[in-house]
mmCIF file of C-alpha atoms in Angstrom:
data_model
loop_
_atom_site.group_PDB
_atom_site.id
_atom_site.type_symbol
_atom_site.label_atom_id
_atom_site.label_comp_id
_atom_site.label_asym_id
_atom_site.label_seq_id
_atom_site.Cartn_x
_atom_site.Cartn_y
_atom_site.Cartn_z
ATOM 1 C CA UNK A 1 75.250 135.298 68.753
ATOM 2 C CA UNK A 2 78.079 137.033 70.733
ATOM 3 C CA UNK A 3 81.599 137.065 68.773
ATOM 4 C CA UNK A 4 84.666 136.143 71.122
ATOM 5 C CA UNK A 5 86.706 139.047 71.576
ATOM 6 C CA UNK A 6 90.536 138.648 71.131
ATOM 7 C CA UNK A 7 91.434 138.012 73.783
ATOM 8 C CA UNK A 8 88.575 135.452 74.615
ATOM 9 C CA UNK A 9 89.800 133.225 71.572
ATOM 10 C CA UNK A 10 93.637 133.706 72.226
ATOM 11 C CA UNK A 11 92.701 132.330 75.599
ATOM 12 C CA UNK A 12 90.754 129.475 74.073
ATOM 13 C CA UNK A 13 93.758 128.770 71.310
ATOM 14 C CA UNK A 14 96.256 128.435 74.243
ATOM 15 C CA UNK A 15 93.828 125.852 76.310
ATOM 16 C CA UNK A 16 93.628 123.905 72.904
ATOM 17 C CA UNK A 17 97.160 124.087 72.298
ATOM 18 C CA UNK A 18 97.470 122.659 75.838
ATOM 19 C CA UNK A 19 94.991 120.051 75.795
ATOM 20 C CA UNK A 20 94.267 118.776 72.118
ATOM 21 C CA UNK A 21 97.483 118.689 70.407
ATOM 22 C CA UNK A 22 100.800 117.210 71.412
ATOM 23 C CA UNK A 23 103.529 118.658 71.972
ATOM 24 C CA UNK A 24 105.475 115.935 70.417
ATOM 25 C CA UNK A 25 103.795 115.783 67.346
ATOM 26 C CA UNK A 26 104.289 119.337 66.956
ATOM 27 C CA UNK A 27 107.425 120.083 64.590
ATOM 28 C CA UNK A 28 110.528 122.407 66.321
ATOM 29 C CA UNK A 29 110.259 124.831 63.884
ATOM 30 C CA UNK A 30 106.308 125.630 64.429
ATOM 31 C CA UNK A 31 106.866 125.255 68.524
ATOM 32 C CA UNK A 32 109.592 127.980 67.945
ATOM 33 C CA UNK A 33 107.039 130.496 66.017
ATOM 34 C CA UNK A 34 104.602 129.463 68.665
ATOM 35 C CA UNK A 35 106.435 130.618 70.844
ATOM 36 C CA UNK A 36 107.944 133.546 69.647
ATOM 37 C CA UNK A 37 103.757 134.577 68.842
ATOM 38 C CA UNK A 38 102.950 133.853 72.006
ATOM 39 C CA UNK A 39 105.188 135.814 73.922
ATOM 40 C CA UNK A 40 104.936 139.124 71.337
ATOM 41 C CA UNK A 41 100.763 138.310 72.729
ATOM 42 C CA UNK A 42 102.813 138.930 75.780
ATOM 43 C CA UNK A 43 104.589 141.715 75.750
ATOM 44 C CA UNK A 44 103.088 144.134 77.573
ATOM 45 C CA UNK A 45 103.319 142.559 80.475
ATOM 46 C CA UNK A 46 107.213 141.102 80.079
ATOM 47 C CA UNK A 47 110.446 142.682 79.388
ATOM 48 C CA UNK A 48 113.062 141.261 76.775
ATOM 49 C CA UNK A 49 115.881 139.478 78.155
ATOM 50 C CA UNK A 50 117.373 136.646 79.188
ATOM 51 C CA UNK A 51 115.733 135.854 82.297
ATOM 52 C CA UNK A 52 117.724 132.495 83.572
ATOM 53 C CA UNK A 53 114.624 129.939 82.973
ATOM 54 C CA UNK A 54 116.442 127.832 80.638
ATOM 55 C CA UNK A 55 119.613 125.692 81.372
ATOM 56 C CA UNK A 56 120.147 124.706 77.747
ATOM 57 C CA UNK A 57 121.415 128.280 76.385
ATOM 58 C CA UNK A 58 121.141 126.761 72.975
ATOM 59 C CA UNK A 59 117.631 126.333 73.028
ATOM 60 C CA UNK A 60 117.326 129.863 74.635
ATOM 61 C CA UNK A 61 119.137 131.184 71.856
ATOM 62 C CA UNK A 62 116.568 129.667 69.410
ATOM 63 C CA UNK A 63 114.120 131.285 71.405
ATOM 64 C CA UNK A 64 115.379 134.538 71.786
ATOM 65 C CA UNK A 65 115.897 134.608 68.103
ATOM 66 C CA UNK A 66 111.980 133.590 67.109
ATOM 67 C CA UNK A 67 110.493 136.414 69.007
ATOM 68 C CA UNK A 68 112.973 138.602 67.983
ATOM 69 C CA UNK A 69 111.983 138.174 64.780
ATOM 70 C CA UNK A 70 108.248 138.848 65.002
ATOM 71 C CA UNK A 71 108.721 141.880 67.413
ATOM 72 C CA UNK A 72 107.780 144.532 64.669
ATOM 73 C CA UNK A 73 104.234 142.515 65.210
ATOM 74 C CA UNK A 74 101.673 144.126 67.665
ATOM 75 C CA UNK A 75 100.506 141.941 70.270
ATOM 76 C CA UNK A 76 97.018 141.452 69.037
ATOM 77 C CA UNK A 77 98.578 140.309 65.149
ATOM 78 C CA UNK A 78 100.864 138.499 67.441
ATOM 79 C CA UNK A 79 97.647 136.527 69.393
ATOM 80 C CA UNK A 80 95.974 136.973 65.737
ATOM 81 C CA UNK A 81 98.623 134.546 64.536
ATOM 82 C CA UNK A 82 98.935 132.159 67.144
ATOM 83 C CA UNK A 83 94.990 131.845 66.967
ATOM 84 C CA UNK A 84 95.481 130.521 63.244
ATOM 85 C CA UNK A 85 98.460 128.553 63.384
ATOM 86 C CA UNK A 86 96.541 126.424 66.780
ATOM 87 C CA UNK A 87 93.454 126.387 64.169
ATOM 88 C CA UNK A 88 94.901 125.035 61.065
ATOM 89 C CA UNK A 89 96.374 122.442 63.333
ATOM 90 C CA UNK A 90 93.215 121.259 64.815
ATOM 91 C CA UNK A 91 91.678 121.276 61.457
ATOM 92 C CA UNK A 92 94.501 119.541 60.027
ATOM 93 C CA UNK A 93 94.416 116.686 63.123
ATOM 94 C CA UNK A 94 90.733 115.938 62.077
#
């Protein structure tokens, strides 16, 4: 049987992410290290900034400050991460 490759199952952890849980019944805290996960996955391919996209600054700021804090993570233990976390909350819905 052929293993998924990284990328393959980060790919298939964001479509589940999308499409089988929630975002509502998702707590703040665990959207914010989603995120910050998800754009370390990222960032190769996006600079760090403030780029404008959010009106609410506050909730920028959050943002800002949960990938900040998982920066000293390569991207694939950043995808590595985000694969578990989306796992252990399927699991957890069943």
């Amino acid at each position: 049987m052929n293993e998924l490759s990284l990328d393959e199952r980060f790919q298939e952890a964001i479509r589940n992410a999308n499409e089988k849980i929630p975002k509502t019944s998702v707590p703040q805290d665990v959207q914010l290290v989603l995120y910050a996960y998800y754009k370390q996955a990222l960032s190769e391919n996006i600079s760090y900034g403030h780029h404008g996209y959010e009106s609410d600054e506050v909730v920028t700021a959050f943002k800002q400050n949960a990938w900040m804090q998982v920066r000293h993570l390569s991207a694939s233990e950043a995808k590595e991460k985000y694969i578990e976390i989306i796992n252990q909350m399927l699991k957890d819905r069943q």
